[in-house]
Amino acid sequence: MAQNEGRRNLRSLELHVPEPKFRPGDSVDYSDLVIPPAGSAPRPDIDARPDSFHELAYSLVRVLDEKGNAVGPWAPRLAPDLLREMLRNMALTRAFDERMFRAQRQGKTSFYMKCTGEEAVAVAAAYALDRDDMCFPAYRQQGLLISRGWSLVDMMNQIYSNKGDRLKGKQLPIMYSVKDAGFFSISGNLTTQYPQAVGWAMASAAKGDTRIAATWCGEGSTAEGDFHSACTFASVYRAPVILNVVNNQWAISSFSGFAGAESTTFAARAVGYGIAGLRVDGNDILAVYAATEWAAERARTNQGPTLIEHFTYRAEGHSTSDDPSQYRSADESSEWPLGDPIARLKQHLVALGEWDEERHAAMDLELAETVKAAAKESEKNGILGHGLNNHPFESMFEDVFEEMPWHLREQCAQMLEEQKAAGL
Amino acid sequence: MAQNEGRRNLRSLELHVPEPKFRPGDSVDYSDLVIPPAGSAPRPDIDARPDSFHELAYSLVRVLDEKGNAVGPWAPRLAPDLLREMLRNMALTRAFDERMFRAQRQGKTSFYMKCTGEEAVAVAAAYALDRDDMCFPAYRQQGLLISRGWSLVDMMNQIYSNKGDRLKGKQLPIMYSVKDAGFFSISGNLTTQYPQAVGWAMASAAKGDTRIAATWCGEGSTAEGDFHSACTFASVYRAPVILNVVNNQWAISSFSGFAGAESTTFAARAVGYGIAGLRVDGNDILAVYAATEWAAERARTNQGPTLIEHFTYRAEGHSTSDDPSQYRSADESSEWPLGDPIARLKQHLVALGEWDEERHAAMDLELAETVKAAAKESEKNGILGHGLNNHPFESMFEDVFEEMPWHLREQCAQMLEEQKAAGL
Amino acid sequence: MSDETVNTRMNMIQAINSAMDVMMERDPDVIVMGEDVGFFGGVFRATAGLQKKYGKTRVFDTPITECGIIGVAVGMGAYGLRPVPEIQFADYIYPALDQLVSEAARLRYRSGGEFTAPLTVRSPFGGGIFGGQTHSQSPEGIFTHVSGVKTVIPSTPYDAKGLLIAAIEDNDPVIFFEPKRIYNGPFDGRYDKPARNWSAHPAGEVPEGYYRIPLGKANIVREGEALTVLCYGTMVHVVEATIEGLGIDAEIVDLRTLVPLDIETIEASVKKTGRCLIVHEATRTSGFGAELSALVQERCFYHLEAPIERVTGFDTPYPHSLEWAYFPGPVRITEALKKILKD
Amino acid sequence: MSDETVNTRMNMIQAINSAMDVMMERDPDVIVMGEDVGFFGGVFRATAGLQKKYGKTRVFDTPITECGIIGVAVGMGAYGLRPVPEIQFADYIYPALDQLVSEAARLRYRSGGEFTAPLTVRSPFGGGIFGGQTHSQSPEGIFTHVSGVKTVIPSTPYDAKGLLIAAIEDNDPVIFFEPKRIYNGPFDGRYDKPARNWSAHPAGEVPEGYYRIPLGKANIVREGEALTVLCYGTMVHVVEATIEGLGIDAEIVDLRTLVPLDIETIEASVKKTGRCLIVHEATRTSGFGAELSALVQERCFYHLEAPIERVTGFDTPYPHSLEWAYFPGPVRITEALKKILKD
Ligand SMILES: Cc1ncc(C[n+]2csc(CCOP(=O)(O)OP(=O)(O)O)c2C)c(N)n1
Ligand SMILES: Cc1ncc(C[n+]2csc(CCOP(=O)(O)OP(=O)(O)O)c2C)c(N)n1
Ligand SMILES: [Mg+2]
Ligand SMILES: [Mg+2]
């Protein structure tokens, strides 16, 4: 290029590497976090075109205000009984997490992951979806199973890889699979469930079914290629699916900036694909419920997919293998300006005159007992630490294929010989 | 869920499968294509925030109006000499394509791909970028090489896999690699070059260099996961890179709706990542030039990446293996409302009084001769059809690794034995 | 196993098309998807006519994302459909590898059998068409290393249809690689001779209706005593022609299915002949030939009279212009035969 | 080859960390990237302290997209940097497979040597930590089938550092799999015995500065006459302990590099001993053991006194609770040894 031949006198480029606001030891100041008031986000009609409400991808759907009142167009007007049930399921989820976390620390299993602070995301969805809508969760949506009334003992059996484990000890703890509860087998590989959910939804639509699909991933996981495939397919075929992004600010030790949060919201991804996008206060169970219900209605009426960003906070470590005090300020969690989802729903019920501290304390006690009893029951089936033989050795070779081919039969026989040789 | 236990009376879902407007035999009517007038799109300041000009992702930057005048804030005011050079390079690209397409039909090589109708996209970029900015092209940006003055004979040598082919006959025709022209090795795998370009740009920024990167892919290719990885990295690290999407309406036999065009524009993807996005009339070389120059300036001043959608039309078949009359209306191309990039620049130059029909005809003749002479020259080095031995057999084992390990040496020896046995 | 006895001449594309047609007719849950497979009917025309016949919700084009195609197919499989996704070229299967390896192949196992992924992933593979590095690869070896997928490779129109029907009916994920070099006719490896088509070949006669060839059963293409040749796909024909030309009394085993492998047939043959040649087009190191060699050695050690030999593609990318020097053709096979039979 | 003679006790994590540290110090073009490798220093802490020392533009966290990590690293390599990306677990390398196979591995070839991708992809692999199916896999076999990448697997802190330095200096893409089971100490396969650490092991003594162990050179861990055992990574220690326990005079070859393989050492050893056992943790079918078996058989056929045996993981996903029944431990190795040595 003639005009460019000589190097111009240019400034050096710089690489921008994101950095979270607070690191261990820092005191926390959230004052620059923009939090629109509860009730301020408009609620578009179910058949509104996605490009008519782009602003919802940048604001925050909030229902519960600071005093615990449900306000604005998204307020879902649920019966107090239902609200108490939701409260209970959030608290039960938390109690379950506490117990299982401890079980891991006691050496009863190898691994556990809590969803503390994020309970509203899964619990609300379980209520807003139909029971036979299909869920493709990540690993922090145990609240779905619990709210769909699935057996705690069965869940614990999986965590302990014990005799009662329907997955025969084959999967890492918490990687549940519960077809009967419309809960797809959790994968250890991030975001692979996203296109699968879209495929399930497409199949449902192709068959003229009425069931829709929903899927969840963390904000960190949105970076995977599968996320993009899923959004592209969902947009092209207007799949009846709800794509949930749980933005809990952290992906193990990496803050949301490494998934792109410095540049825009995660709900904005929806805008990029021309699909409906909502950004929701993930610690406000009424907001999550309302958004999910709205998205489900859209899906059910062939309006296509909705992507919902749930703005929340991962109050605990990533998993039992993690120590968040190494990389973030200890105060981040307690200072989180959107509070705790259980405390906020409790406040709302109290404000309605439908709940009080005593009942709450009693509930917590009862739930701790429920969970304890379930754990005892489950432990009768064995725990991981108790050795290898919760499941027959042969089971290792089952379910690789529908029928066991010769090479697996041979290997199975070899293994049984070995175990005999080893005196097991 | 108690409230959902009984199935509600729901309508059947339907799967939406996109369908292009016109199929073979249909007459073409583009009247519902919204084409904003030339000059109407605003030109933001170089340091404007991406979210301050979202509308540019949905409109169309156009400079040349119907009469061939350059209008509006994006008009780049280039000297007539430069315009003539650009015209010439577009025409040269087209002549090159014609000749090489014919060479394939004559059995002189195995494969060819034209960029007819899209010449402006690559030629303008070559002028708007600095000569040492790094290009990561797809397979339809031969205009970059030609405009950077690269040897036609060298390009043809590659197409013929002949003795002069610097790639030693190892690559499919048109998969050029020209480091000296800042032109990265083209991959046969779609969109892999996208994250690579971002990586190159990040490296340049990390090193405090001044060079930026640019990359291209087709609208169909935006569906690949690599596209998403690239945009995510570009947004997170504010990489000095220009991400070009050449929306030529077709991906082999699939119209742009299968990449998401029914829901939004491809420039809108930028909005999803919070990066700068422009939608440009890809058949208007001045618009492409202006947009690229603007994006380059942004990148060079650490404002980060820009995604540019070039709205254009693939006037010919996908490749020599394709027959578009099987799947699209024959009239689509001739009726394309944004015209032909060469004709439009010619009209502009004529309107300026800087060009005329005679000179154009003379140029076309001269270019045909130039290309013919280059082909003759190149064919002296052999053509693919002339057999295997344009390159020494051993060369097959070179460049797998920097140094040839024993197993390749052994295989090489074996192959030479074989060739001897076969009497070659 | 045929329930329909009218036979027609078909090339391999037509046979594959017919298999999908038959299965779509029989089972409303079978759907076909992939890049350009809908209106156009596929870049090799393997799905031609299917969209017209079965409609857009059962045969449709997809976005260009192999990861998405397989991921979506896994979800459809979990719903209860039986998807037959196409990957346009085997060289483009890598972006889908995670969905294939970590998802499709593992779903039954990790869910204790609750969810399955009954996909049949069709993909043209192999070289010999001057497709260069990215339209010529043979990645079957990778899939044979992945527990939970079956890998099937036909060598004739007849087999292609029968195996594809069995694959679609199979409840496990199947990778069905189609040797594109022989789509239109068998190929004896002599690239400089005129191409043949399937019309003269006995296996070009294909029943119009439903029949299946069970997965996991090899086909003895030629019985013989001098040595056993293990091969599949295009190489079956190259081997046949080479052996015929040399007049060697070889037993040629067309594996048809790599996983699960028909070990009985292989073992019996090698024990009979005492010598074994393995031929594939894929790169040598850690190709499926290595597994075959290991298995034969483990099971027939005391019967072997000469080292097992492998004839394969070289450990380089598929070079465009030196395609025929790369291709494991008659000369390479002849040299190996000489070596095996020398004492 | 060491230019720095101060030795320290290191575990394998520390040795790997030290290799990166040394190389970042020596070469400003070396950069480290990956999920959680920056501020936190990696989930296994292999990159701890590097960001603090070399700054955020040379050591940084990345978005969670393995495809992006490798794609970006290829671009950085083309620019002239020498990236050392981490894939957090080998089980998560599949989304990056296309960028590794079609891009990093093929770039030199397809550009006639104009562009190269001098990456070193570090990734912890293997089981034995109750990581379940998706934190235990050994996918090295796949990479050995891909022409254009080298695959390296260390078995001690000393080797890990020397090999990693050589890998970073290498101008070709290298997949560097780290056997996470032995990060903290050698492992004899007896999971029910107390864990050991590296402090007592001679190869836990590691020079502080620069030294390299050339790629492509195996290490004879133990000389012997009775048979040859080919192994790498964790299995080196399991084999050593088992053999010691049985008092067998085996020659143990730690391959260190799978591609390019040290065929000379292997051939010489098997020709000497006449018997060969191959041990790896990866699934059996088409694992790298198959290639080793085929090679040994091809080259040492007339020296072999017994069939070559493979001891491997089974052809199933890595099961969580039956981990130790899956793991190719002392019992499986012992049985195979008995078989090989029986006549
Ligand atoms: C493909 C893949 N890459 C990497 C990992 C390792 N990994 C597990 S969880 C995680 C962080 C995910 O963060 P996010 O998506 O934000 O979910 P969160 O844990 O916050 O709920 C990573 C990197 C994985 N499991 N799969
Ligand atoms: C990973 C991968 N998948 C599929 C293909 C086959 N293929 C080659 S070009 C093409 C269409 C691309 O269309 P588009 O991106 O719109 O570019 P255009 O040809 O229109 O310039 C396809 C599907 C490929 N080369 N690589
Ligand atoms: Mg997160
Ligand atoms: Mg296109």
Short mmCIF file of C-alpha atoms in Angstrom, two decimals, chain A residues 191 194-195 198 215 217 222 224-239 241 243-245 266 269-275 305-307, chain B residues 223 228 259-260 263 269 273, chain C residues 63 65 68 72:
data_model
loop_
_atom_site.label_atom_id
_atom_site.label_comp_id
_atom_site.label_asym_id
_atom_site.label_seq_id
_atom_site.Cartn_x
_atom_site.Cartn_y
_atom_site.Cartn_z
CA THR A 191 -22.26 -25.87 28.97
CA TYR A 194 -27.10 -25.92 26.48
CA PRO A 195 -27.41 -27.21 22.91
CA VAL A 198 -32.30 -26.62 22.61
CA THR A 215 -31.28 -24.97 30.88
CA CYS A 217 -25.17 -22.41 33.12
CA THR A 222 -21.17 -18.70 28.75
CA GLU A 224 -17.86 -22.03 25.87
CA GLY A 225 -18.64 -22.60 22.20
CA ASP A 226 -21.66 -24.69 23.17
CA PHE A 227 -23.35 -21.60 24.53
CA HIS A 228 -23.10 -19.97 21.13
CA SER A 229 -24.26 -23.06 19.26
CA ALA A 230 -27.24 -23.26 21.54
CA CYS A 231 -28.20 -19.61 21.16
CA THR A 232 -27.78 -19.82 17.40
CA PHE A 233 -29.94 -22.93 17.06
CA ALA A 234 -32.50 -21.51 19.48
CA SER A 235 -32.74 -18.32 17.48
CA VAL A 236 -32.83 -20.00 14.06
CA TYR A 237 -35.57 -22.52 14.90
CA ARG A 238 -37.33 -20.39 17.58
CA ALA A 239 -36.97 -23.28 19.97
CA VAL A 241 -36.47 -23.13 25.53
CA LEU A 243 -31.69 -20.29 28.55
CA ASN A 244 -30.67 -19.31 32.08
CA VAL A 245 -27.34 -17.72 32.89
CA PHE A 266 -24.87 -11.48 30.07
CA ARG A 269 -26.02 -11.89 24.63
CA ALA A 270 -29.71 -12.38 23.84
CA VAL A 271 -29.74 -9.07 22.00
CA GLY A 272 -26.84 -10.31 19.91
CA TYR A 273 -28.92 -13.24 18.71
CA GLY A 274 -32.13 -11.31 18.36
CA ILE A 275 -33.85 -13.37 21.01
CA PRO A 305 -36.49 -18.75 23.34
CA THR A 306 -35.70 -16.39 26.19
CA LEU A 307 -32.32 -15.88 27.77
CA ALA B 223 -22.30 -20.15 13.91
CA HIS B 228 -17.91 -16.92 20.03
CA ALA B 259 -27.10 -18.57 10.62
CA GLY B 260 -29.70 -16.45 12.38
CA SER B 263 -33.83 -12.75 13.98
CA ARG B 269 -23.56 -10.00 17.56
CA TYR B 273 -20.57 -8.81 23.48
CA PRO C 63 -26.27 -23.65 11.23
CA THR C 65 -21.61 -25.53 13.98
CA GLY C 68 -24.21 -27.54 17.88
CA VAL C 72 -28.77 -30.61 19.55
#
